[in-house]
Coordinates of C-alpha atoms and ligand atoms in Angstrom, one line a residue:
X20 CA -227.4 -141.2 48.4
X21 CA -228.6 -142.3 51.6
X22 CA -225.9 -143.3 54.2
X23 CA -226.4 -147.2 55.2
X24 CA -227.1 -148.0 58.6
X25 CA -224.3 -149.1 61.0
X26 CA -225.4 -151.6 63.8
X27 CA -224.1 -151.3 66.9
X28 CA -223.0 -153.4 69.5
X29 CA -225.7 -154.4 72.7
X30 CA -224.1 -153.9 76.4
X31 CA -225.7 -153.2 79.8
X32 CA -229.3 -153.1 78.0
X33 CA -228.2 -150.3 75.7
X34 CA -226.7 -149.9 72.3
X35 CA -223.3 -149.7 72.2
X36 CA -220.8 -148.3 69.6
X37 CA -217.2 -149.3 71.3
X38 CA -214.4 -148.1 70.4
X39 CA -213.5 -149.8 67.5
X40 CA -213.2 -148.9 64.0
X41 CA -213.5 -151.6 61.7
X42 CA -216.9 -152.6 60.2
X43 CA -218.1 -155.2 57.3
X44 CA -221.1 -155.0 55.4
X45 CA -224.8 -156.9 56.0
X46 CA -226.4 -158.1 52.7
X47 CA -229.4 -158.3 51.4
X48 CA -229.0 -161.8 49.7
X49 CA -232.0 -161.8 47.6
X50 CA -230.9 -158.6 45.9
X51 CA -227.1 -158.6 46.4
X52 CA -226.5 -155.2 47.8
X53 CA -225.3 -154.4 50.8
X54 CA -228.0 -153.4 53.1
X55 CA -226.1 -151.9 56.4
X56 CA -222.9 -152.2 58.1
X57 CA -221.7 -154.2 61.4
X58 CA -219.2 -152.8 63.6
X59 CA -216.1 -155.2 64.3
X60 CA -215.5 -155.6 68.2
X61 CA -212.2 -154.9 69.3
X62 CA -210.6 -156.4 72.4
X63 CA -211.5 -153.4 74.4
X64 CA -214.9 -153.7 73.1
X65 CA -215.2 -157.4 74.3
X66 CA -213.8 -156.4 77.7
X67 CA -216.5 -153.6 78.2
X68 CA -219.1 -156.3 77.3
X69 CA -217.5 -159.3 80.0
X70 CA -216.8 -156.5 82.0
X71 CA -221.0 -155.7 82.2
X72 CA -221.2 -159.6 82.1
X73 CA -219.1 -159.8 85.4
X74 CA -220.8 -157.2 87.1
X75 CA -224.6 -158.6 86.2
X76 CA -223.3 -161.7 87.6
X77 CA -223.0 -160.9 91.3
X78 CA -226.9 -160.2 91.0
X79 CA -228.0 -162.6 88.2
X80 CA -226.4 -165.6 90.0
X81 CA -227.9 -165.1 93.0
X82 CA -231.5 -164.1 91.9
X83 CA -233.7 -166.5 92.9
X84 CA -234.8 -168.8 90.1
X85 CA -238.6 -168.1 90.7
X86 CA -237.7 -164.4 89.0
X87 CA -235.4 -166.2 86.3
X88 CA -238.3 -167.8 85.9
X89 CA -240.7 -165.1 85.0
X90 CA -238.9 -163.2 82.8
X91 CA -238.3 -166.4 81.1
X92 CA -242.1 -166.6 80.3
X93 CA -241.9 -162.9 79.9
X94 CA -239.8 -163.1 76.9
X95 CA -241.7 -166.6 75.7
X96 CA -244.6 -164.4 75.1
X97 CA -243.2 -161.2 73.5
X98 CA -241.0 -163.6 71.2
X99 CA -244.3 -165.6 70.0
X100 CA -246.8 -162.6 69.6
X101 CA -243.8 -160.8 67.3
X102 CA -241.9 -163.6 65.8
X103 CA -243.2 -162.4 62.2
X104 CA -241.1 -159.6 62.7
X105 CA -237.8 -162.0 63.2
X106 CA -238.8 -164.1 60.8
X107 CA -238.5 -160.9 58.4
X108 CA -235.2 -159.5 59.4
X109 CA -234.1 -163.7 59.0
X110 CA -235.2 -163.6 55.4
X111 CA -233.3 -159.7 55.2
X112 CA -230.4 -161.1 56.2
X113 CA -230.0 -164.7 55.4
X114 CA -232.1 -165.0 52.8
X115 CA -233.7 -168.0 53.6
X116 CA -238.1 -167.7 52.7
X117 CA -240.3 -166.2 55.3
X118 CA -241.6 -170.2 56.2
X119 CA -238.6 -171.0 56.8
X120 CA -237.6 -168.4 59.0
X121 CA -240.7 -169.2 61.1
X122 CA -239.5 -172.8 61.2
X123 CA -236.7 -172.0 62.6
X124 CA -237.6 -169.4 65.3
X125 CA -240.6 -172.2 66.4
X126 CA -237.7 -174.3 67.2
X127 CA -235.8 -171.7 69.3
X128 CA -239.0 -171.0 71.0
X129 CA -238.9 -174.7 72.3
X130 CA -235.5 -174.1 74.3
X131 CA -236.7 -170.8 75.3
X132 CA -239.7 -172.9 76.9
X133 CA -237.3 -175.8 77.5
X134 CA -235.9 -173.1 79.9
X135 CA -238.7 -172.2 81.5
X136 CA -238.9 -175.3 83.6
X137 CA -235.1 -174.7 84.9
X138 CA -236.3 -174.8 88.6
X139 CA -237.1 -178.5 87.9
X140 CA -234.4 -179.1 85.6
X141 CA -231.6 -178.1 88.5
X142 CA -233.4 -179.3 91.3
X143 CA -230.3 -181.2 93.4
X144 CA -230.7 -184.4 95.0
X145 CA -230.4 -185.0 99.0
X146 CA -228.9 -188.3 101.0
X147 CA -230.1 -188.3 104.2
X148 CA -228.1 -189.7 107.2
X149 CA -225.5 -191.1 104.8
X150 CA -223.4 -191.5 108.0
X151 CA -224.7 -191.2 111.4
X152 CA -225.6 -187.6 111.6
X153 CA -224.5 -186.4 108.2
X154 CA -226.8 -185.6 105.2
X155 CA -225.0 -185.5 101.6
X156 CA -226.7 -182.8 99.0
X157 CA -225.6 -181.8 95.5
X158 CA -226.9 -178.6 93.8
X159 CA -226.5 -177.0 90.7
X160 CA -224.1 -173.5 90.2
X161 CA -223.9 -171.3 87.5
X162 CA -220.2 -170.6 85.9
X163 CA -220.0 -166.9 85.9
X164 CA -219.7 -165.3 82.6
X165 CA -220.4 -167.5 79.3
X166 CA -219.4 -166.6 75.8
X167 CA -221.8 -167.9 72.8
X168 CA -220.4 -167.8 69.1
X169 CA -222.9 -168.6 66.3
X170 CA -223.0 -169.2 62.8
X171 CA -224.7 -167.4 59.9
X172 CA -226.9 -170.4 58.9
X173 CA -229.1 -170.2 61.9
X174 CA -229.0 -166.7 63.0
X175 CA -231.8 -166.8 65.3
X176 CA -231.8 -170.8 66.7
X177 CA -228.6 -171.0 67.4
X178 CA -228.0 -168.3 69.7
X179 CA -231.4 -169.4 71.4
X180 CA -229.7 -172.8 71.9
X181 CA -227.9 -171.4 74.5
X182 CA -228.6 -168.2 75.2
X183 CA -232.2 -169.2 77.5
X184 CA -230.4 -172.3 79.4
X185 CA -227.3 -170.0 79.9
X186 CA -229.6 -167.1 81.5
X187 CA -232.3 -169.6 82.9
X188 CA -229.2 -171.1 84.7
X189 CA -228.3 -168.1 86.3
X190 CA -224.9 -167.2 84.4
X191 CA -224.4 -163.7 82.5
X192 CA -223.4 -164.1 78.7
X193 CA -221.7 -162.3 76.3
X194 CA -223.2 -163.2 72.7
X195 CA -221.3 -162.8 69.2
X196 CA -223.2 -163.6 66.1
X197 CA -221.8 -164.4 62.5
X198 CA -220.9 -160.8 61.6
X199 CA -223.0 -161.5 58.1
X200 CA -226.5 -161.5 59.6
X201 CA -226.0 -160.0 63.1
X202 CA -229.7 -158.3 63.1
X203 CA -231.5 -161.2 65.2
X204 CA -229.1 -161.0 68.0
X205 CA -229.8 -157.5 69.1
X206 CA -233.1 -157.9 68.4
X207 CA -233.3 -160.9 70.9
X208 CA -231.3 -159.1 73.3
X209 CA -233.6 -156.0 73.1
X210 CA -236.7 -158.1 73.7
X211 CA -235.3 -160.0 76.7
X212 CA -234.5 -156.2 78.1
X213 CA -238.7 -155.8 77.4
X214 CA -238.9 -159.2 79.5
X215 CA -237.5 -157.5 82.3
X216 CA -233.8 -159.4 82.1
X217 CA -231.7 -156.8 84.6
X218 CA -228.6 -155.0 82.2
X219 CA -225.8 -156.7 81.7
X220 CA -226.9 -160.2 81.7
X221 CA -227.4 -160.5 78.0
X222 CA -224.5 -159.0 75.8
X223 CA -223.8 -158.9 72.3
X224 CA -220.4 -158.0 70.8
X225 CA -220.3 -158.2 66.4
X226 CA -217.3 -159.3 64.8
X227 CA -214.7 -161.3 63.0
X228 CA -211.9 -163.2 64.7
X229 CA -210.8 -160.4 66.9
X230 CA -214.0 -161.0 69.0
X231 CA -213.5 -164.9 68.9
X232 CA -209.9 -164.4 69.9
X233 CA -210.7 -162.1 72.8
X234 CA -213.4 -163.7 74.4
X235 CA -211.6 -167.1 74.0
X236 CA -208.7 -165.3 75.9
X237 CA -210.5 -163.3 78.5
X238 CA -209.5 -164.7 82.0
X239 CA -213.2 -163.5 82.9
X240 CA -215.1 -166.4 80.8
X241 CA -216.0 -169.3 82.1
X242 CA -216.9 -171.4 78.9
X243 CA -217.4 -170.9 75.1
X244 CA -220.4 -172.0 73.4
X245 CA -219.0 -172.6 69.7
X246 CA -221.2 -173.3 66.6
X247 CA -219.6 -173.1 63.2
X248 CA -217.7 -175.1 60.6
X249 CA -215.2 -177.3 61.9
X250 CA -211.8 -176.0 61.2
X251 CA -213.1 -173.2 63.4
X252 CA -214.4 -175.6 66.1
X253 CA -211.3 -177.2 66.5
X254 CA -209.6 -173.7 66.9
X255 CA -212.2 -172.5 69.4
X256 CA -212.0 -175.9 71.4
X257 CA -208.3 -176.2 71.5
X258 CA -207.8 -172.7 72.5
X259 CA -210.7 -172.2 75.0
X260 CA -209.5 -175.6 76.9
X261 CA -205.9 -174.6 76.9
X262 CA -207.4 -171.3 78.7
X263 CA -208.9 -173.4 81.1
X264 CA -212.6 -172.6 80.0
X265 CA -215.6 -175.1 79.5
X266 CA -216.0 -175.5 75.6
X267 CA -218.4 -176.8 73.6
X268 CA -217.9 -176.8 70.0
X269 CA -220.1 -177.9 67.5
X270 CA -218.9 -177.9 63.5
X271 CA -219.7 -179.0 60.3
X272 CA -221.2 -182.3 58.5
X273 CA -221.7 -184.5 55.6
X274 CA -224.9 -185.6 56.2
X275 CA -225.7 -189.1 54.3
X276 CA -229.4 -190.7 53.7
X277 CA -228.9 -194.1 53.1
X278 CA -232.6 -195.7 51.0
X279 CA -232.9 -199.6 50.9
X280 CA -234.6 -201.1 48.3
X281 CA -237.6 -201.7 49.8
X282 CA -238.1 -197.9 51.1
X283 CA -241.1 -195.8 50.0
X284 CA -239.8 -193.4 47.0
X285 CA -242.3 -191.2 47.2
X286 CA -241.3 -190.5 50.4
X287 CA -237.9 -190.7 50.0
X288 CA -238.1 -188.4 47.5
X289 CA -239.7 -186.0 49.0
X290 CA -237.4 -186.1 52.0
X291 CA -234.6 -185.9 50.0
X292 CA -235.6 -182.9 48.5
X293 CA -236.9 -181.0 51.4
X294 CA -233.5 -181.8 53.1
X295 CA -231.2 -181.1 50.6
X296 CA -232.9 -177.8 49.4
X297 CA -234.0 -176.2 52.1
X298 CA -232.7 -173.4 53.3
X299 CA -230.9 -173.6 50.3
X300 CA -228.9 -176.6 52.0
X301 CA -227.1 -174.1 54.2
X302 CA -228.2 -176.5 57.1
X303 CA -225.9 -178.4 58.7
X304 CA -228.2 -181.1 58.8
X305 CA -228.7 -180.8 55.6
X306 CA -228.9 -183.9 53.2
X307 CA -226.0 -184.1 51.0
X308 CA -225.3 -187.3 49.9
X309 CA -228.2 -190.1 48.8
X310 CA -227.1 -193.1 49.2
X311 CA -228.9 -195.7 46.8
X312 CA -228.7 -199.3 47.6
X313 CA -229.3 -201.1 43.7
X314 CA -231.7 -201.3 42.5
X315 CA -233.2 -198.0 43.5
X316 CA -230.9 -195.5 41.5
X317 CA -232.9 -194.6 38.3
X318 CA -236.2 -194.6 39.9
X319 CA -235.4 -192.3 42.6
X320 CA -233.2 -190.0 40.5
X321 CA -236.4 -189.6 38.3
X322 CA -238.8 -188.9 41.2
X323 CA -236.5 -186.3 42.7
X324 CA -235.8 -184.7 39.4
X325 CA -239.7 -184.2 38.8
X326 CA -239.8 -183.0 42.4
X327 CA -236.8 -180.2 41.9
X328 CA -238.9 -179.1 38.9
X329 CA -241.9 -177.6 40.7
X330 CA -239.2 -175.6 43.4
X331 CA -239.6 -172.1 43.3
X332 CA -236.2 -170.2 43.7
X333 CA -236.2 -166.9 44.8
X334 CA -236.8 -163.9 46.9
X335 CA -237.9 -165.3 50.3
X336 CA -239.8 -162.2 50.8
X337 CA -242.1 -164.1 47.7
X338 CA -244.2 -167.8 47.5
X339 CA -240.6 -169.1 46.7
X340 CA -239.1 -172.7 48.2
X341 CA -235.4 -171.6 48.2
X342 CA -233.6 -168.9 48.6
X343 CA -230.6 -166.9 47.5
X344 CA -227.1 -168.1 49.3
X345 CA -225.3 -165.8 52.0
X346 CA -222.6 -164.1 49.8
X347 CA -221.8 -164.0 46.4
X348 CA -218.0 -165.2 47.7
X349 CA -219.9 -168.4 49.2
X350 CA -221.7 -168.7 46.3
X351 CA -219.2 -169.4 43.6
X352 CA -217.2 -171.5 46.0
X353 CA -220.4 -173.9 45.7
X354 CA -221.1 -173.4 42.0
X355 CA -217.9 -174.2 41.6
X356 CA -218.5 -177.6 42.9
X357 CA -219.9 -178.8 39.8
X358 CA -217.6 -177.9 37.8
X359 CA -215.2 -180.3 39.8
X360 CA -218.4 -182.9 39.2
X361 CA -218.2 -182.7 35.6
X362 CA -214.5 -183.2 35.7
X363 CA -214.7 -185.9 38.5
X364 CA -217.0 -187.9 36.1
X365 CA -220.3 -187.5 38.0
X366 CA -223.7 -186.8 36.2
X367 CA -224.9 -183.5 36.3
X368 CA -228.7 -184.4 36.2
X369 CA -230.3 -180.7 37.1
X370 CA -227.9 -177.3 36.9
X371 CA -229.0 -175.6 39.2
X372 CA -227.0 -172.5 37.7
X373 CA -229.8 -172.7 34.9
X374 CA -232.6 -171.9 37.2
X375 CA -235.8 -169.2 36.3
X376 CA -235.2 -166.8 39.6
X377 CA -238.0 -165.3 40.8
X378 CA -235.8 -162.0 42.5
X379 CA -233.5 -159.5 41.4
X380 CA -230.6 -160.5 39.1
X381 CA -227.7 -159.7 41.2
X382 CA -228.8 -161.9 44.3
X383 CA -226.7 -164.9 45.0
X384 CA -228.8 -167.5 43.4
X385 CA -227.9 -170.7 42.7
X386 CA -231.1 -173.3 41.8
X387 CA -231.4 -176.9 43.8
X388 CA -228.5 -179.1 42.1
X389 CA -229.0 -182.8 41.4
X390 CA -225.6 -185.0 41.2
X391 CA -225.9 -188.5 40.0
X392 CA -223.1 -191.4 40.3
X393 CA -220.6 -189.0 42.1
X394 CA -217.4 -190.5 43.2
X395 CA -216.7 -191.3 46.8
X396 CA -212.6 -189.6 45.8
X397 CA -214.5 -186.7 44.5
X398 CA -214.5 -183.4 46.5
X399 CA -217.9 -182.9 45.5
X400 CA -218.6 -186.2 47.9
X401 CA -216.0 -185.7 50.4
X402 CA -216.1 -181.6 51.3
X403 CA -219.1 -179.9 53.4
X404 CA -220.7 -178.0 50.6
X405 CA -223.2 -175.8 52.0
X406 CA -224.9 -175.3 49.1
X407 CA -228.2 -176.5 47.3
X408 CA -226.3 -179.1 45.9
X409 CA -227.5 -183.0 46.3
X410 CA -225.3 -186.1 45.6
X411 CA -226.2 -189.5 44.7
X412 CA -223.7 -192.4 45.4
X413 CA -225.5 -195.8 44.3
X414 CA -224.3 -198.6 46.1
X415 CA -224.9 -202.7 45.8
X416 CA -225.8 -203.7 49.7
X417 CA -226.6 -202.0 53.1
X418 CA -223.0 -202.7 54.3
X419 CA -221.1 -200.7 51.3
X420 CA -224.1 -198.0 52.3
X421 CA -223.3 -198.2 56.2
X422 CA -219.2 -197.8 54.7
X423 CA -219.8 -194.3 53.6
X424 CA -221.9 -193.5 56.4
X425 CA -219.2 -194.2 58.9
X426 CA -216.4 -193.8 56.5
X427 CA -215.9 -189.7 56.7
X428 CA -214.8 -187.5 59.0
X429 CA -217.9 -185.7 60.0
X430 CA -220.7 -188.0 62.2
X431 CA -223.3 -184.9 62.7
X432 CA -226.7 -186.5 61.3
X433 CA -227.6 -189.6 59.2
X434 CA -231.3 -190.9 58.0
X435 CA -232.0 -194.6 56.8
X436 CA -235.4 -194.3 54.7
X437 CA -236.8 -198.2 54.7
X438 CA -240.0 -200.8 55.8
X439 CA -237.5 -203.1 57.4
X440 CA -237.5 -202.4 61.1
X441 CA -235.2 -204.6 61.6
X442 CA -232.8 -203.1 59.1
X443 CA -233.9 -199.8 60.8
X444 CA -232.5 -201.0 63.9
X445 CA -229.3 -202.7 63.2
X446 CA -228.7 -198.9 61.3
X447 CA -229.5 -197.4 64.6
X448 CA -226.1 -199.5 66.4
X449 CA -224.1 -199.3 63.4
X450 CA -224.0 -195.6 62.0
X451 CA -221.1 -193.4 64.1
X452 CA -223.0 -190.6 64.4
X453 CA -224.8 -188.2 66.7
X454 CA -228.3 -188.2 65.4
X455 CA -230.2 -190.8 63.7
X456 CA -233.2 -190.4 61.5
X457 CA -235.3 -193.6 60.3
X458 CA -237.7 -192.3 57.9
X459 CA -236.9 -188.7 59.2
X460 CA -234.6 -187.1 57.3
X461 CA -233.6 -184.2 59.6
X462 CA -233.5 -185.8 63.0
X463 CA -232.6 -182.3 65.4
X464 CA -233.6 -183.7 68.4
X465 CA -236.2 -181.5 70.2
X466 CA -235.7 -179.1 73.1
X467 CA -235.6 -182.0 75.8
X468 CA -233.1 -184.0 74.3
X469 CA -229.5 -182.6 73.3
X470 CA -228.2 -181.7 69.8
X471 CA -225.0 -182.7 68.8
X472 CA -222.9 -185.0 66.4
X473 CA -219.6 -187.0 66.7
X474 CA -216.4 -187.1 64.9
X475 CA -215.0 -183.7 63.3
X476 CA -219.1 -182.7 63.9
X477 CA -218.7 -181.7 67.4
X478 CA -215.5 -180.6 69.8
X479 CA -216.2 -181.1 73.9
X480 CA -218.2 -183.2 75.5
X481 CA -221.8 -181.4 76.2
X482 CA -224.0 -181.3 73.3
X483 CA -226.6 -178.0 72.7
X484 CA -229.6 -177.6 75.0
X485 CA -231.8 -180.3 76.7
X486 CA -230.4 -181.4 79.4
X487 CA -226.7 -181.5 78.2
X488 CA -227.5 -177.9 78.2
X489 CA -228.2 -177.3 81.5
X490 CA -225.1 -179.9 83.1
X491 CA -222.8 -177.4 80.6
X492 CA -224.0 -174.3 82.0
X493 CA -224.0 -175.2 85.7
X494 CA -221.4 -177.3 88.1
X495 CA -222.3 -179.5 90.4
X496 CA -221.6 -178.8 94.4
X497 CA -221.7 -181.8 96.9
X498 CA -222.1 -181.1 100.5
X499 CA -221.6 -182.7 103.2
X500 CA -223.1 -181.7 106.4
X501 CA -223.3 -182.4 110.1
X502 CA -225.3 -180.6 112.6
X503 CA -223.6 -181.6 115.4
X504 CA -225.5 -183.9 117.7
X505 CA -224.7 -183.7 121.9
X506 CA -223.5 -187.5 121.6
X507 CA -220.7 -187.0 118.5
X508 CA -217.4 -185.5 119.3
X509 CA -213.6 -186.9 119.4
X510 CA -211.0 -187.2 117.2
X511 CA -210.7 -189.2 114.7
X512 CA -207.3 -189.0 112.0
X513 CA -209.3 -191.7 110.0
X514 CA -210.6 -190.9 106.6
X515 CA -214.6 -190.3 107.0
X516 CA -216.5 -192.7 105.9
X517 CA -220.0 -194.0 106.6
X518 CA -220.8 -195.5 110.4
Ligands
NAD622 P1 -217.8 -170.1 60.5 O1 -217.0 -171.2 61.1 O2 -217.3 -169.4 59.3 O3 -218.2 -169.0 61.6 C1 -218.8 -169.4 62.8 C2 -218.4 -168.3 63.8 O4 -217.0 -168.2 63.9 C3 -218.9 -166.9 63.4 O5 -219.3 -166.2 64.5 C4 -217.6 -166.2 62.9 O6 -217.6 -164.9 63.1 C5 -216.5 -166.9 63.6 N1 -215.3 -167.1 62.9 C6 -215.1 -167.1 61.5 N2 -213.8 -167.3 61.2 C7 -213.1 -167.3 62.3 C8 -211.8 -167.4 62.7 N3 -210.8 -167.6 61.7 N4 -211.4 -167.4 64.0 C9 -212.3 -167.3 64.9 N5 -213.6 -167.2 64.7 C10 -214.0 -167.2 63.4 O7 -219.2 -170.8 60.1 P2 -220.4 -170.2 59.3 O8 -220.0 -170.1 57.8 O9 -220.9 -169.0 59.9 O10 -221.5 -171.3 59.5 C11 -221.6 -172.5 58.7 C12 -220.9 -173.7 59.3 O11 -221.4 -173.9 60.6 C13 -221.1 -174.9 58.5 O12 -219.9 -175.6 58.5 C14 -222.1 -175.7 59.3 O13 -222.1 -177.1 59.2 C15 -221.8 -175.3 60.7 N6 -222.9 -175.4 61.6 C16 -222.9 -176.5 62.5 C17 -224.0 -176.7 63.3 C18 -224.0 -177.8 64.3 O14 -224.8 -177.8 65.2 N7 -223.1 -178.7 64.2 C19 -225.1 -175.8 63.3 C20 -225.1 -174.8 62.4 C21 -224.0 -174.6 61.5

């Protein structure tokens, strides 16, 4: 039998094993075998990556921007002309289909160019003579050494949602992926070494909670760039602050599209069903919950059912829709879901556990799910799912609809799918949440604006990349100057102010 691969660790522009025993294995979703293994960090491990960080940072942070810059560019080319091949080890890994994938890399090629306009996005400003003979300036810093922690869901965006702005900036980073599709990291961190970034700025440590722990401990980091589910953001946030570090933690979501009657429900439909199923709803903008205002129920339900029918779910290597789910752990825990529907009194309208799949038998399928009537008590309504699983509440006006909008705890993304601008609108002031769709039912901002939701959907107070990005990253330096002028002089106890 061949022995599986083990993947290492990425300091100081080389591969790196640490010292560290502990590993866990990769899977291949779509076939549900275990396709190589990922080494564990352990605190010394981390420490030999901040330690490179720290050292890359006396250079990095005072390179001039014009060479940030370029390799910027550098690595904007190289990741277009071979993003097929990311897109590949995404599908490996994730599972999600090869379209996808690309989708997803297109959007962390926008940050990546997002990032290579940083010399305009940190330009300062300048006061002149703000008192007679002083001149007031403010420029932009970089923190030192950052640490970025991603999910699985987005194994390729999300660390590209910091990791350009962070570099761009002029910081030094130490990088840990989810530990169950690590692949991408490396792979960016190996092509920004082809872009010419100098060792040490870019570091990636795998693991589990040992990692998290240490770099949330490590005197040496500056701030933590958190993206996961929200227990975890809440953990990360209220450790990393009481350490004194800059956090930004981004979690978990319920995602609701509210559709008043006088929507389109073609459209609709079709939204509903691209955002619910894609990426087999492991998004966390994901559409979960459809929320019906009467008398749209049975119409809608109809067209997305007849939708769901054409989706292909299988091996994303193949012309399928959907994909398989991460693990076979994570799939239960979502089949089980409808179960607890069934019980709950909700309608199972399409089982997705009945699916044709076009891929191997033991991959971690579960087909797009359709939910009618589901109870607002239900945990089927209430709990992140994270599944292909889509919920229908029907509801009797736009305010019960607005209710469960604002009612739970997540506020990450909402739609409202309507002809009615002026419904539109009053939707936009009333929903509590980050990011608002009308008509779109996955508003993620793009790269010039800043992603984030409110509530239990996001820890800290910078949201991901645009130009929340780059205030995060950086601090702010005012100075005040005097070059001392033949007529000034004398003392003065006073507290300065402008004459
Ligand atoms: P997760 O919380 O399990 O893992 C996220 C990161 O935390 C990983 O790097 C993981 O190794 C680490 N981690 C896991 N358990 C830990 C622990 N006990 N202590 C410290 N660190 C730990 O999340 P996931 O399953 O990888 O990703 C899915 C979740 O992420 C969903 O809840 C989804 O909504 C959320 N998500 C949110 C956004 C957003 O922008 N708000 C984007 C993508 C994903």
């Amino acid at each position: 039998m061949t022995e599986l691969a083990v993947l290492n660790h990425w300091v100081s522009n080389a591969s790196f094993t640490g010292t560290a025993t502990r590993t866990a294995p990769v899977y291949d979703p779509a076939v549900g075998v275990v396709s190589k293994h990922v080494r564990l960090a352990a605190a010394e491990d981390v420490d030999a990556a901040v330690a490179s960080a720290k050292e890359a940072f006396e250079t990095w942070g005072r390179t001039s921007i014009a060479t940030r810059q370029r390799v910027m560019f550098a690595f904007r080319e190289l990741i277009n002309a071979r993003r097929d091949e990311l897109a590949q080890i995404l599908t490996e890994e994730h599972g999600k289909v090869l379209a996808d994938a690309a989708g997803e890399i297109a959007r962390g090629i926008e940050v990546v160019e997002f990032a290579c306009g940083m010399p305009h996005l940190t330009k300062g400003s300048y006061s002149v003579e703000v008192s007679s003979g002083v001149d007031v300036y403010s420029l932009r810093e970089p923190l030192g050494v950052v640490g970025v922690i991603t999910p699985f869901n987005f194994p390729a965006m999300v660390p590209l949602w910091f990791v350009p702005i962070a570099i761009a900036t002029g910081n030094t980073v130490v990088l840990k992926p989810s530990e169950k599709d690590p692949s991408s990291s490396i792979w960016i961190a190996e092509l920004f070494a082809e872009a010419g970034l100098p060792a040490g700025v870019l570091n990636v440590v795998n693991g589990d909670k040992e990692a998290v722990d240490s770099l949330l401990e490590h005197p040496d980091i500056a701030s933590i760039s958190f993206v996961g589910s929200t227990p975890i953001a809440k953990y990360v946030y209220e450790t990393g602050t009481a350490q004194g570090k800059r956090v930004q933690a981004l979690g978990g979501a319920k995602n609701h599209m509210l559709v008043l009657p006088d929507a389109d429900l073609d459209l609709v439909a079709d939204s509903a069903v691209n955002a619910g199923f894609g990426s087999a709803g492991e998004r966390c903008m994901a559409v979960s919950v459809v929320v019906a205002v009467d008398p749209v129920g049975d119409d809608l339900i109809e067209k997305i059912r007849d939708r769901m029918g054409k989706l292909v779910t299988g091996d994303g290597r193949r012309a399928c829709d959907m994909g398989p789910l991460i693990t076979r752990e994570h799939r239960d825990k979502v089949t089980g879901y409808l179960d607890i529907a069934a019980t709950d009194g909700a309608t199972v309208v399409v089982d997705g556990r009945t699916a044709e799949i076009d891929g191997a038998a033991d991959g971690f399928w579960l087909g797009p799910t359709l939910i009618d009537n589901v109870p607002t008590t239900s945990t089927v309504y209430t709990d992140e799912i994270f599944g292909p699983v889509l919920s229908v509440v029907r509801v009797k006006s736009y305010e019960e609809g607005i209710a469960l909008v604002n009612g739970g705890p997540y506020g990450n993304g909402t739609a409202i799918f309507t002809n009615d601008g002026g419904a539109a609108r009053r939707f936009v002031r009333d929903a509590t949440v980050g990011m608002v769709g009308v008509n779109v039912p996955i508003p993620v901002p793009v790269a010039y604006h800043s992603f984030g939701g409110w509530k239990q959907s996001m820890f800290g107070d910078a949201k991901a990349y645009g130009p929340h990005g780059v205030d995060f990253f950086t601090r702010e330096k005012a100075v005040t100057s005097r070059w001392l002028d033949p007529s000034h002089g004398g003392l003065n106890l006073g507290f300065p102010h402008s004459s």
